[in-house]
Short mmCIF file of C-alpha atoms in Angstrom, two decimals:
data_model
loop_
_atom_site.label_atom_id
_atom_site.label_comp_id
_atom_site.label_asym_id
_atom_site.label_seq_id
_atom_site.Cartn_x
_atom_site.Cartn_y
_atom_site.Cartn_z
CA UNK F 1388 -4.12 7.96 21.54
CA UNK F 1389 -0.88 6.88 20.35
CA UNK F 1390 -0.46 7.90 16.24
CA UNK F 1391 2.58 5.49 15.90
CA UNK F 1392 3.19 2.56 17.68
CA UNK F 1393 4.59 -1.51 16.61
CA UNK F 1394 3.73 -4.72 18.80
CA UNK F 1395 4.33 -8.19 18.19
CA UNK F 1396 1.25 -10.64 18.71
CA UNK F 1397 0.96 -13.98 20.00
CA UNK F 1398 -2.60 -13.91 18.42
CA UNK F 1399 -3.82 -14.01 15.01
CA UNK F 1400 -4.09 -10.57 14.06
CA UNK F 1401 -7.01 -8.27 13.24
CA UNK F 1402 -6.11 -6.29 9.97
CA UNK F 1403 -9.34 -4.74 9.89
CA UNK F 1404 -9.46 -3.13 13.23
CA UNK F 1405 -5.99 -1.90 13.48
CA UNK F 1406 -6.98 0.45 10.37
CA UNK F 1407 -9.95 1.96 12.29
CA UNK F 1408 -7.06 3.33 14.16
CA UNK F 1409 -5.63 5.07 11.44
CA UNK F 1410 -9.13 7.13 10.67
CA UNK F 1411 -8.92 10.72 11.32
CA UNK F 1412 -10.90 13.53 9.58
CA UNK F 1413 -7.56 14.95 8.06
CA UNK F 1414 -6.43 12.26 6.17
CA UNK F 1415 -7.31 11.27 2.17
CA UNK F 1416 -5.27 8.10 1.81
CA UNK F 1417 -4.35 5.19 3.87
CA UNK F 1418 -2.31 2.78 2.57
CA UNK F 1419 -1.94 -1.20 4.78
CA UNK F 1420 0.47 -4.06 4.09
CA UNK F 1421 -0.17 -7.09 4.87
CA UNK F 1422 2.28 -10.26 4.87
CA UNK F 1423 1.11 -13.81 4.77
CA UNK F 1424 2.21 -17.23 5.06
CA UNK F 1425 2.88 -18.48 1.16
CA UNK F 1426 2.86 -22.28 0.23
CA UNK F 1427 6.02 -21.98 -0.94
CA UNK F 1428 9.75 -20.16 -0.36
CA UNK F 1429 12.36 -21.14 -2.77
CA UNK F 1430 11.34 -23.53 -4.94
CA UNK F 1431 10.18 -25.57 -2.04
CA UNK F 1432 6.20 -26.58 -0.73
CA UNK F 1433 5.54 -25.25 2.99
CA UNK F 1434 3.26 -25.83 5.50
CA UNK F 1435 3.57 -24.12 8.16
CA UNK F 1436 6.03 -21.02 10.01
CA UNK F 1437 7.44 -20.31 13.15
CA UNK F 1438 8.03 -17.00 14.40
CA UNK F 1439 10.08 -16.87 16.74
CA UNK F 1440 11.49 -13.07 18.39
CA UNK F 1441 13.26 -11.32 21.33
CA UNK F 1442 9.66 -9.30 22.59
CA UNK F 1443 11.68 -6.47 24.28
CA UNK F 1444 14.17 -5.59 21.65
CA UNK F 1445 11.72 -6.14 18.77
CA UNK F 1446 9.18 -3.97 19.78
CA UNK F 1447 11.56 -1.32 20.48
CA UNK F 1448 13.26 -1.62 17.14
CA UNK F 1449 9.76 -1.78 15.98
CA UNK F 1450 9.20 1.53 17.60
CA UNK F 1451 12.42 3.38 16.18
CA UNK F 1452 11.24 2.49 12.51
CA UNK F 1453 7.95 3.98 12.90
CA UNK F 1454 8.97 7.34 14.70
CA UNK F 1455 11.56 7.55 11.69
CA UNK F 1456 8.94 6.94 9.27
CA UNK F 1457 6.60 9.55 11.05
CA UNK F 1458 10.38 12.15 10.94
CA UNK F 1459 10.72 11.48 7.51
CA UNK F 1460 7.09 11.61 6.17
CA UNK F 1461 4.02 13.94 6.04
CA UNK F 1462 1.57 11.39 7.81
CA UNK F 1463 -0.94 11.13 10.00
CA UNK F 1464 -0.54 7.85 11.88
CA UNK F 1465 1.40 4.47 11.41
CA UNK F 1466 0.79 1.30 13.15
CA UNK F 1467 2.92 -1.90 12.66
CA UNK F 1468 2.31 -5.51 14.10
CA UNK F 1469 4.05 -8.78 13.75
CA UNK F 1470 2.74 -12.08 14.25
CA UNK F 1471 4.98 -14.93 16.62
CA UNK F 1472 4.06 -18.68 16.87
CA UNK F 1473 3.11 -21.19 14.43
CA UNK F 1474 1.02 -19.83 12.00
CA UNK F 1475 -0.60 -21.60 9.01
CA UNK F 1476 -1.21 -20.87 5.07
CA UNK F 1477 -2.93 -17.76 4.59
CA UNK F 1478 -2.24 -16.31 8.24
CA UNK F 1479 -1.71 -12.89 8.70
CA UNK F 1480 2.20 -12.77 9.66
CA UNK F 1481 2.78 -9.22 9.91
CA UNK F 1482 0.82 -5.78 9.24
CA UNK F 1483 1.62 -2.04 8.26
CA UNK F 1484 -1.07 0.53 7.95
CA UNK F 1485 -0.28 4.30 7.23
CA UNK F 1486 -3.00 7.49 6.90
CA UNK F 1487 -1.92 10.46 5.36
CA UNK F 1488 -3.74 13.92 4.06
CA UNK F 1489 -1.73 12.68 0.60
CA UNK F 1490 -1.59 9.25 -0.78
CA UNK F 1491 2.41 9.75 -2.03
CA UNK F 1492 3.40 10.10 1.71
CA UNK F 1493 1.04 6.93 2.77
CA UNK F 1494 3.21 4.51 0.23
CA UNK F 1495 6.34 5.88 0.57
CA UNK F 1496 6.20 5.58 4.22
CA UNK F 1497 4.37 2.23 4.23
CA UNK F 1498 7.25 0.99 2.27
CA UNK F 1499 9.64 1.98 4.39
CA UNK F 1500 8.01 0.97 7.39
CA UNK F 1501 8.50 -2.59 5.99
CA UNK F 1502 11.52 -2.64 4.37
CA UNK F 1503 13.29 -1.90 7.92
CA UNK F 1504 11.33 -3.88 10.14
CA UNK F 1505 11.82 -6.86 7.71
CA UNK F 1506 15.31 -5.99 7.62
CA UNK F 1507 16.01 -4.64 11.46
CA UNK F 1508 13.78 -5.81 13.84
CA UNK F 1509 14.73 -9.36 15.76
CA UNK F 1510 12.40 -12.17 14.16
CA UNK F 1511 13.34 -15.37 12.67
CA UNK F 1512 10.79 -17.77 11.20
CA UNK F 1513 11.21 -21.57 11.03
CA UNK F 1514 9.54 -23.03 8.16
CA UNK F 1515 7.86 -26.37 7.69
CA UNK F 1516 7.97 -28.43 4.62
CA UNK F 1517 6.08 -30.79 2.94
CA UNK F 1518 9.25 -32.98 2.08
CA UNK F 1519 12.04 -33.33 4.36
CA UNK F 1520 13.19 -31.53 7.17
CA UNK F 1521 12.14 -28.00 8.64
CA UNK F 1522 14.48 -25.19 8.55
CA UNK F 1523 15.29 -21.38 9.61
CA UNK F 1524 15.54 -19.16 7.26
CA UNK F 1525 19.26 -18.32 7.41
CA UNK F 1526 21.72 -15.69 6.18
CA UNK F 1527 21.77 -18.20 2.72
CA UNK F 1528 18.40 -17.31 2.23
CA UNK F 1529 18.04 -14.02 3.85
CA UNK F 1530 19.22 -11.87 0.76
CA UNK F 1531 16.83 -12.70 -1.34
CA UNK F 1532 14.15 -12.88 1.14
CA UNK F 1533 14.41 -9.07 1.91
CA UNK F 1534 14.16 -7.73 -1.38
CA UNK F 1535 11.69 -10.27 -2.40
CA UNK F 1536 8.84 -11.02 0.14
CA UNK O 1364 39.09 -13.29 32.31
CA UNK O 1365 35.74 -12.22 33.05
CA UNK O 1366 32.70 -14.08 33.40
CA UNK O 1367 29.34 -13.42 31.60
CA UNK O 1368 26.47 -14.99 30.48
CA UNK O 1369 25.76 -15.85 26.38
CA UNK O 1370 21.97 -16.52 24.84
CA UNK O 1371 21.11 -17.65 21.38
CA UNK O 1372 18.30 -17.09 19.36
CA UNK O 1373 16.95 -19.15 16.34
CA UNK O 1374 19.41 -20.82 14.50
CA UNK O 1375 22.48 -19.99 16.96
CA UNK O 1376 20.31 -22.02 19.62
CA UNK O 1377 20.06 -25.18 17.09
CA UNK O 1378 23.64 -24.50 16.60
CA UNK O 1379 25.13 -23.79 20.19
CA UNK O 1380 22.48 -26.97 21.60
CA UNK O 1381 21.71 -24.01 24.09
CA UNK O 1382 19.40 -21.29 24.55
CA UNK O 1383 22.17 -19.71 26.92
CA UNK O 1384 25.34 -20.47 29.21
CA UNK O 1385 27.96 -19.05 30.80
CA UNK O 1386 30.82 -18.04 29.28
CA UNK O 1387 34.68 -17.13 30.55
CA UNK O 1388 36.34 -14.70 28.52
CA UNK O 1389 39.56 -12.61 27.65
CA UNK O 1390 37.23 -10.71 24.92
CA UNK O 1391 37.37 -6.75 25.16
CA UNK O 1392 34.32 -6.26 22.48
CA UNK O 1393 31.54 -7.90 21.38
CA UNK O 1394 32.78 -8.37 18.27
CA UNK O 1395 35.74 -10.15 19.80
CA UNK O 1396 33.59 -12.61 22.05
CA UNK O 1397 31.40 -12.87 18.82
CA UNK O 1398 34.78 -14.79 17.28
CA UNK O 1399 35.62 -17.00 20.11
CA UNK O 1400 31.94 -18.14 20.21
CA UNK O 1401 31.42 -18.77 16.72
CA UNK O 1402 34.42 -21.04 16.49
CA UNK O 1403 33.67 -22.87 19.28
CA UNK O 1404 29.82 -23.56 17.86
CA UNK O 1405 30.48 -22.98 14.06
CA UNK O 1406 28.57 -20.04 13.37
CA UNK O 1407 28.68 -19.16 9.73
CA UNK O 1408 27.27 -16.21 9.68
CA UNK O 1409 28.83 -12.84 9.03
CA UNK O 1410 28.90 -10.35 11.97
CA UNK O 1411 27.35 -7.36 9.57
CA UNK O 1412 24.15 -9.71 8.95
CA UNK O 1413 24.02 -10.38 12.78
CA UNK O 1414 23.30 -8.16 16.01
CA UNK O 1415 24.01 -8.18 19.41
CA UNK O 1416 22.32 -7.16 22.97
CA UNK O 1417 23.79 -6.47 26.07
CA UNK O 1418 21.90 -6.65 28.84
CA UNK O 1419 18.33 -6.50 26.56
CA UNK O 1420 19.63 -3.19 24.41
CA UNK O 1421 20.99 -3.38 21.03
CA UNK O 1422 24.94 -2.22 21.23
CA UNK O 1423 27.63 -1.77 18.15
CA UNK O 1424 29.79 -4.49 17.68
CA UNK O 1425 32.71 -2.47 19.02
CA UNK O 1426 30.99 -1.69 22.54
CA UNK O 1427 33.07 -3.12 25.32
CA UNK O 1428 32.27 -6.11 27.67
CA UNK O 1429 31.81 -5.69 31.66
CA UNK O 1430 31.45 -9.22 33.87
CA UNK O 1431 28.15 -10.17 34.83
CA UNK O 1432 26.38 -8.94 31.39
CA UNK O 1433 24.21 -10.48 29.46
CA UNK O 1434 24.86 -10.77 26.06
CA UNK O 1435 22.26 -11.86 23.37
CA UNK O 1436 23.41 -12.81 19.85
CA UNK O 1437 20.97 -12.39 16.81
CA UNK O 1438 21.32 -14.82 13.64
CA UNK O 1439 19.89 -12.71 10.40
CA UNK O 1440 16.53 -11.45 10.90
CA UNK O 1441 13.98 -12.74 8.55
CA UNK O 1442 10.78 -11.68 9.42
CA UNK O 1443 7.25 -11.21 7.67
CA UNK S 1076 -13.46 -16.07 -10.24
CA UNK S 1077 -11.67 -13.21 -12.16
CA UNK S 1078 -8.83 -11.70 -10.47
CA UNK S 1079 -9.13 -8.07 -11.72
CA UNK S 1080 -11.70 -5.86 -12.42
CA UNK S 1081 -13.16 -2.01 -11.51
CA UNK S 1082 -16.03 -1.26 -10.52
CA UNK S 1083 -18.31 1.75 -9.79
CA UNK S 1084 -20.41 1.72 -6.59
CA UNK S 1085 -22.98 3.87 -5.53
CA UNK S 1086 -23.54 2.08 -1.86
CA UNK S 1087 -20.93 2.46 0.94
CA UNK S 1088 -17.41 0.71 -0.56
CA UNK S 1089 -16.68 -2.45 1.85
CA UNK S 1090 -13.16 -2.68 1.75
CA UNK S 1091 -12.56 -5.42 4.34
CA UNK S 1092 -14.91 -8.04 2.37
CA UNK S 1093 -12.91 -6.52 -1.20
CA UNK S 1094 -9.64 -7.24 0.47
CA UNK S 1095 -10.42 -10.82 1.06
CA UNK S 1096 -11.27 -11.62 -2.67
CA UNK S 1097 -7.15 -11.79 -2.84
CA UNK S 1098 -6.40 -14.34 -0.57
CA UNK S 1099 -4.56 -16.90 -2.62
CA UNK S 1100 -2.28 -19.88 -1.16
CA UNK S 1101 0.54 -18.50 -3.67
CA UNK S 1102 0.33 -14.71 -2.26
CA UNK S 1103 2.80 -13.62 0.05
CA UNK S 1104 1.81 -9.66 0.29
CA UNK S 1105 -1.23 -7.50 -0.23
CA UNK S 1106 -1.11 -3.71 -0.18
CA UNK S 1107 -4.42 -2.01 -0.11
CA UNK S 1108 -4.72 1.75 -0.74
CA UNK S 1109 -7.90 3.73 0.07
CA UNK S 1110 -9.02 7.34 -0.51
CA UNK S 1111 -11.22 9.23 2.07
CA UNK S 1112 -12.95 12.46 1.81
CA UNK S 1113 -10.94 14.82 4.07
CA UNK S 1114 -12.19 17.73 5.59
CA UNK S 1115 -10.67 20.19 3.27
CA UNK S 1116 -9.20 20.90 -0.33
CA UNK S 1117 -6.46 24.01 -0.85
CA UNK S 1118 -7.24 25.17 2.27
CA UNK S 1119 -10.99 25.32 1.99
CA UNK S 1120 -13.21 23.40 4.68
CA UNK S 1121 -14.83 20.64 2.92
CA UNK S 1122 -18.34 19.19 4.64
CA UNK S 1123 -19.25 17.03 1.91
CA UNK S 1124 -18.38 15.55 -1.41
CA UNK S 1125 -20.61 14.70 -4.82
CA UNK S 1126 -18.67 12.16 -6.98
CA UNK S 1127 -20.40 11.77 -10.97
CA UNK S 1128 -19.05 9.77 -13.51
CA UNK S 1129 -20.25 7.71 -16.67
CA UNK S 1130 -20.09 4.06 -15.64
CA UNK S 1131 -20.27 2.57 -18.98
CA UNK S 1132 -16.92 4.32 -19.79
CA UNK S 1133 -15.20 4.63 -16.26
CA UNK S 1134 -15.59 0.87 -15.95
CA UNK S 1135 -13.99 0.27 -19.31
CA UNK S 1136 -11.13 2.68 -18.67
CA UNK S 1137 -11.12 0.83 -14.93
CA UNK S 1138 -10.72 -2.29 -16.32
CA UNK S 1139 -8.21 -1.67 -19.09
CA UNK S 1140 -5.88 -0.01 -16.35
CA UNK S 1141 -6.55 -3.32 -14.31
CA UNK S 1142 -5.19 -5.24 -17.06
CA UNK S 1143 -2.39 -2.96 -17.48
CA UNK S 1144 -1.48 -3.99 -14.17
CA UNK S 1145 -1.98 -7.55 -13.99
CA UNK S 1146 0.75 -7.50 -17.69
CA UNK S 1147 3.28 -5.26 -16.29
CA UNK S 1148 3.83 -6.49 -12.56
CA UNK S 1149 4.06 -10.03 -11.02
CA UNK S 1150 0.70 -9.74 -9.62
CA UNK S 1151 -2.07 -12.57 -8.29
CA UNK S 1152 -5.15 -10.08 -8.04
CA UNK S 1153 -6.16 -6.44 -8.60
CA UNK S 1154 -9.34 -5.12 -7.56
CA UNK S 1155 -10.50 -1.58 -7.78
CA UNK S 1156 -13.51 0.35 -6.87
CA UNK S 1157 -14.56 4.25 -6.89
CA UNK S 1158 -17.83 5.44 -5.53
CA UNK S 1159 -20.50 7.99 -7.06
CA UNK S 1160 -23.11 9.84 -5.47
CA UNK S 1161 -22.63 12.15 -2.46
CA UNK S 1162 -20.23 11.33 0.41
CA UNK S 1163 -19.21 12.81 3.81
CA UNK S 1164 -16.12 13.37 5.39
CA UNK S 1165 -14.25 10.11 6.17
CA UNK S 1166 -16.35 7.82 3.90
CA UNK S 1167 -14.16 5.80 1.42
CA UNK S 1168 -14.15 7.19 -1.63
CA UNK S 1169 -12.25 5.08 -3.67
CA UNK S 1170 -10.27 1.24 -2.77
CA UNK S 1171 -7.52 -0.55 -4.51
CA UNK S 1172 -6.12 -4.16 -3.45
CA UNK S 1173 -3.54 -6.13 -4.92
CA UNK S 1174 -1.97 -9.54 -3.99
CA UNK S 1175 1.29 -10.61 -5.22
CA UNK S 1176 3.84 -13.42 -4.10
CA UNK S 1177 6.27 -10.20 -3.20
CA UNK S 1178 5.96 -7.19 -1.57
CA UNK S 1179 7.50 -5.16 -4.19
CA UNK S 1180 5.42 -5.71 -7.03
CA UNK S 1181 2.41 -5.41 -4.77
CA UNK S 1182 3.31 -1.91 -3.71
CA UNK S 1183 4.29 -0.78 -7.89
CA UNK S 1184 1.00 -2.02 -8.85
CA UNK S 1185 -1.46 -1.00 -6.61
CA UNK S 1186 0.14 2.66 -7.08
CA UNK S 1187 0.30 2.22 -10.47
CA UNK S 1188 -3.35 1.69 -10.61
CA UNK S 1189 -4.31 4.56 -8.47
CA UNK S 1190 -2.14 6.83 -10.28
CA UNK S 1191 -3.80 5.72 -13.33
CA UNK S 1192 -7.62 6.00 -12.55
CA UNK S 1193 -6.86 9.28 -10.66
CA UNK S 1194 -5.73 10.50 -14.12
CA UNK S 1195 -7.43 8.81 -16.77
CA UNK S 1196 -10.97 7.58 -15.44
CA UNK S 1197 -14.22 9.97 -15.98
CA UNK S 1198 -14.74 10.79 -12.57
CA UNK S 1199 -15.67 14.32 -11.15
CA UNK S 1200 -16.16 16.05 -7.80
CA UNK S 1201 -17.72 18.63 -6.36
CA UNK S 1202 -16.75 19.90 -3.13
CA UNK S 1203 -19.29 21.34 -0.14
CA UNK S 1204 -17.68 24.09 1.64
CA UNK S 1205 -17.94 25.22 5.28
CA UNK S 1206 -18.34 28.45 3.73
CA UNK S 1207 -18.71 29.44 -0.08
CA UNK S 1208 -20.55 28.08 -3.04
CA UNK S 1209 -19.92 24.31 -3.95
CA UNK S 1210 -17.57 23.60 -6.76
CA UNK S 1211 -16.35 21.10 -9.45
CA UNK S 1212 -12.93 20.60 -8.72
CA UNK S 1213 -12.24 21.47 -12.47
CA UNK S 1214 -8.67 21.78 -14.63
CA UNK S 1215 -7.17 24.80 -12.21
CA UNK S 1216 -7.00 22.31 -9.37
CA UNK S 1217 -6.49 18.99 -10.99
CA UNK S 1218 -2.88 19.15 -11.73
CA UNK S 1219 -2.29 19.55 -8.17
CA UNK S 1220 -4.87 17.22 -7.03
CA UNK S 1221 -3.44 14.59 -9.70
CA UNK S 1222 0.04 14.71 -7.58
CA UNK S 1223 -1.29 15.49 -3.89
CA UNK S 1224 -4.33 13.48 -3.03
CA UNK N 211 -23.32 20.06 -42.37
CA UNK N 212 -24.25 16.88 -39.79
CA UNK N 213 -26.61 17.03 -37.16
CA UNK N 214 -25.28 15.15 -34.11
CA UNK N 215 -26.32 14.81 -30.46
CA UNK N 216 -23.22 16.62 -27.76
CA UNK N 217 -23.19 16.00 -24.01
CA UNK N 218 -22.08 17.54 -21.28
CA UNK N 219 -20.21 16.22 -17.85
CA UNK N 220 -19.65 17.45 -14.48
CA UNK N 221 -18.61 21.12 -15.16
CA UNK N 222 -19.32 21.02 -19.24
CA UNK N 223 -22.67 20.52 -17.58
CA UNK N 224 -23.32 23.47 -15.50
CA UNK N 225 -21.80 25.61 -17.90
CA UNK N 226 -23.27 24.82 -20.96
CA UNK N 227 -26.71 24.96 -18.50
CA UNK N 228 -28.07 21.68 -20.16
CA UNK N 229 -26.63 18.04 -20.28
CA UNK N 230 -27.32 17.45 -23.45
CA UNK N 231 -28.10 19.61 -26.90
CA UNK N 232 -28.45 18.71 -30.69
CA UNK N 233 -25.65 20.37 -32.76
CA UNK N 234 -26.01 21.39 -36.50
CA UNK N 235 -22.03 21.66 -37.85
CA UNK N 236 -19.85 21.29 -40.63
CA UNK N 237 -16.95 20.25 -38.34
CA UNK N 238 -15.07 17.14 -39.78
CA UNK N 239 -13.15 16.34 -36.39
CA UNK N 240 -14.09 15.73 -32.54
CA UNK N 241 -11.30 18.57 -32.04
CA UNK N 242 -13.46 21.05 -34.46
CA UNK N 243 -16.32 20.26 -32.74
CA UNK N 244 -15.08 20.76 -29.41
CA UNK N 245 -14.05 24.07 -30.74
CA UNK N 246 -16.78 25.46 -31.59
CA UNK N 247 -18.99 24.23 -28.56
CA UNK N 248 -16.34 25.66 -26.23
CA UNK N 249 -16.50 29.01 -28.08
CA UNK N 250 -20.16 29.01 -27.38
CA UNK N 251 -20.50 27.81 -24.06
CA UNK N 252 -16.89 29.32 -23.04
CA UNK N 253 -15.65 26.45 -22.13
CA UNK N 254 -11.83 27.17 -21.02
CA UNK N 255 -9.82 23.70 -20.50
CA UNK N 256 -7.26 22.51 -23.00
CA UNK N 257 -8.86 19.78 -24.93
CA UNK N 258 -5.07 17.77 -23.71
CA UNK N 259 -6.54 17.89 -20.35
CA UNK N 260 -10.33 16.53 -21.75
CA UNK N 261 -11.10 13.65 -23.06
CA UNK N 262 -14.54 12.62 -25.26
CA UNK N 263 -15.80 10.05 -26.17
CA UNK N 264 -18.23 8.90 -29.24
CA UNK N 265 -21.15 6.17 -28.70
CA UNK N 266 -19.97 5.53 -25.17
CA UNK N 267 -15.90 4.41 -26.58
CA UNK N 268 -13.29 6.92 -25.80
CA UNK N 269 -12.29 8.27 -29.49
CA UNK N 270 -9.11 10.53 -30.22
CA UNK N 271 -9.95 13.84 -30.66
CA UNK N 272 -8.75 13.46 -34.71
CA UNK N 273 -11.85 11.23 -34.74
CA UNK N 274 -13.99 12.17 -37.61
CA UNK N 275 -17.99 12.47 -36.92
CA UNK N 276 -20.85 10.80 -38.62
CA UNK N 277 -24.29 12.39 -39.21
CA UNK N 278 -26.21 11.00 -35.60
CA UNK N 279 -23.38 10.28 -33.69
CA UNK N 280 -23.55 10.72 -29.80
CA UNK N 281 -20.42 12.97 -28.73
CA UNK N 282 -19.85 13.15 -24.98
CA UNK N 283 -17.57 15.62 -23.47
CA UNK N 284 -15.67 15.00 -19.88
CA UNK N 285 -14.26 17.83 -18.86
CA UNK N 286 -10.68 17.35 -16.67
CA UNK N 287 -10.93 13.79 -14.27
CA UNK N 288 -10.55 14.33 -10.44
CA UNK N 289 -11.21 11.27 -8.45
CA UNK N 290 -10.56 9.90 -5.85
#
């Protein structure tokens, strides 16, 4: 079995079993993000997102983050997946999940496994609002998004 | 002048009215076709918060053109 | 419903129906960390674990780490929970969740909070070996343990 | 001298060889009582790495004791 790999999903996803994956005898700590859809971004109500991504070029950014992550820290296995589509309030957008024999590799690598796919990999989300007109997230907004979602 | 073929994603697609067209070009780079096209559409957006394909693989700004490719342009990601 | 507190267990931890106790319209990111028994310690082949504690205290100390959390970081939940009794390889030995409306201060807290029981709640081990006596993984080892597990 | 009830955790446990005992002392301190039991039972961890507790609330080791109290002893933590 692959120890690494990142997909984007056109259905919901399925937190729980993707970190079955990550069991192995050897490892003490797993640590799993999970990003969902908040009522609100900026100040303003929201309803719903669209993800919208390039499937080729995102999973194989995807990929490159989490063989860096596995280069660069002592764990075990590291699984990524990112929701596209309309999803609702309280959906499951995107996942990380890490194992490690030690539970400082398992953040650290988590967190970095994030940081670049939010930051690398070739998704844009369209959000919905209660009041007035729906939107991408643009390079405005984009900033602040990264170091704050 | 070669010929090549452009495709948005996201908000360049609002912006552009297209998902992709054909474009006719004196551009060497990216980068330089990356100019002509955001003038012509009014892309705002800085090319160090963008990227760019060719032909399905992300390339540096600075990579050269050939006719006949395929060149995808990236707004900001914002994913998660 | 409160939206932090520790608890001891001494049935199998269910960390899938813990995690969901942080879903929360306002909460854009959860991280989740958990601790399984690996199959060794310093080297030694571990077959099984024992895991004693005082629960009247070890909740208290729990809880007042909990709280800790929730003043210190921009949190919407914190749960925690550590098991007692005996435990075989694999078998979660300890869960944290938190929710936040950002990633970041998901991530500080829930390590903050492991960090913090790990060192400051009344919880011991002792380790089955492969081969060797059992032994409470006393003072010698916990300094290490305290930064590697 | 106060009589008082000590009890042992984890490794205290096994080597003191009981889980709990009465104590007869004249120490005026949870630190000069942890003293002498760890003389007795050779107990060898730095009380900074301990921590004990009095009528089930953690207490700082400067704690004074009371004729009756309940003194537990928790040798170092290792969760998780």
């Amino acid at each position: 079995m692959d120890k690494n790999h990142f997909k984007l999903a056109t259905a919901a996803l399925e937190p729980d079993r993707l970190k079955r994956e990550l069991l192995d005898d050897k490892a003490g700590a797993a640590v799993c993000f999970e990003g969902w859809v908040r009522n609100h971004h900026a100040g303003e109500a929201v309803t719903a997102l669209e993800y919208e991504s390039h499937a080729g070029i995102a999973e194989k950014e995807g990929q490159r983050i989490l063989d860096e992550a596995v280069s660069r820290f002592e764990i075990i296995a590291a699984f990524g997946q990112h929701r596209v589509g309309r999803l609702e309030i309280g959906d499951c957008a995107v996942w990380v999940g890490v194992s490690a024999a030690h539970r400082g590799a398992a953040f650290d690598a988590c967190r970095y496994i994030i940081d670049e796919l939010k930051a690398r990999v070739p998704i844009w989300k369209k959000e919905h609002y209660v009041e007035g007109p729906s939107g991408w997230v643009n390079c405005a907004t984009r900033g602040a998004q990264a170091t704050h979602s | 002048m070669i010929e090549l073929q452009a495709e948005y994603f996201a908000a360049f697609r609002e912006q552009a009215g297209c998902s992709s067209e054909p474009v006719r070009t004196a551009a060497g780079t990216v980068a330089e076709l990356y100019a002509e096209i955001a003038a012509k559409h009014g892309f705002l957006d800085s090319m160090t918060r963008c990227k760019v394909a060719i032909n399905d693989e992300l390339v540096e700004w600075e990579s050269p053109l050939a006719a006949g490719d395929k060149v995808l342009f990236f707004p900001p990601v914002a994913g998660g």
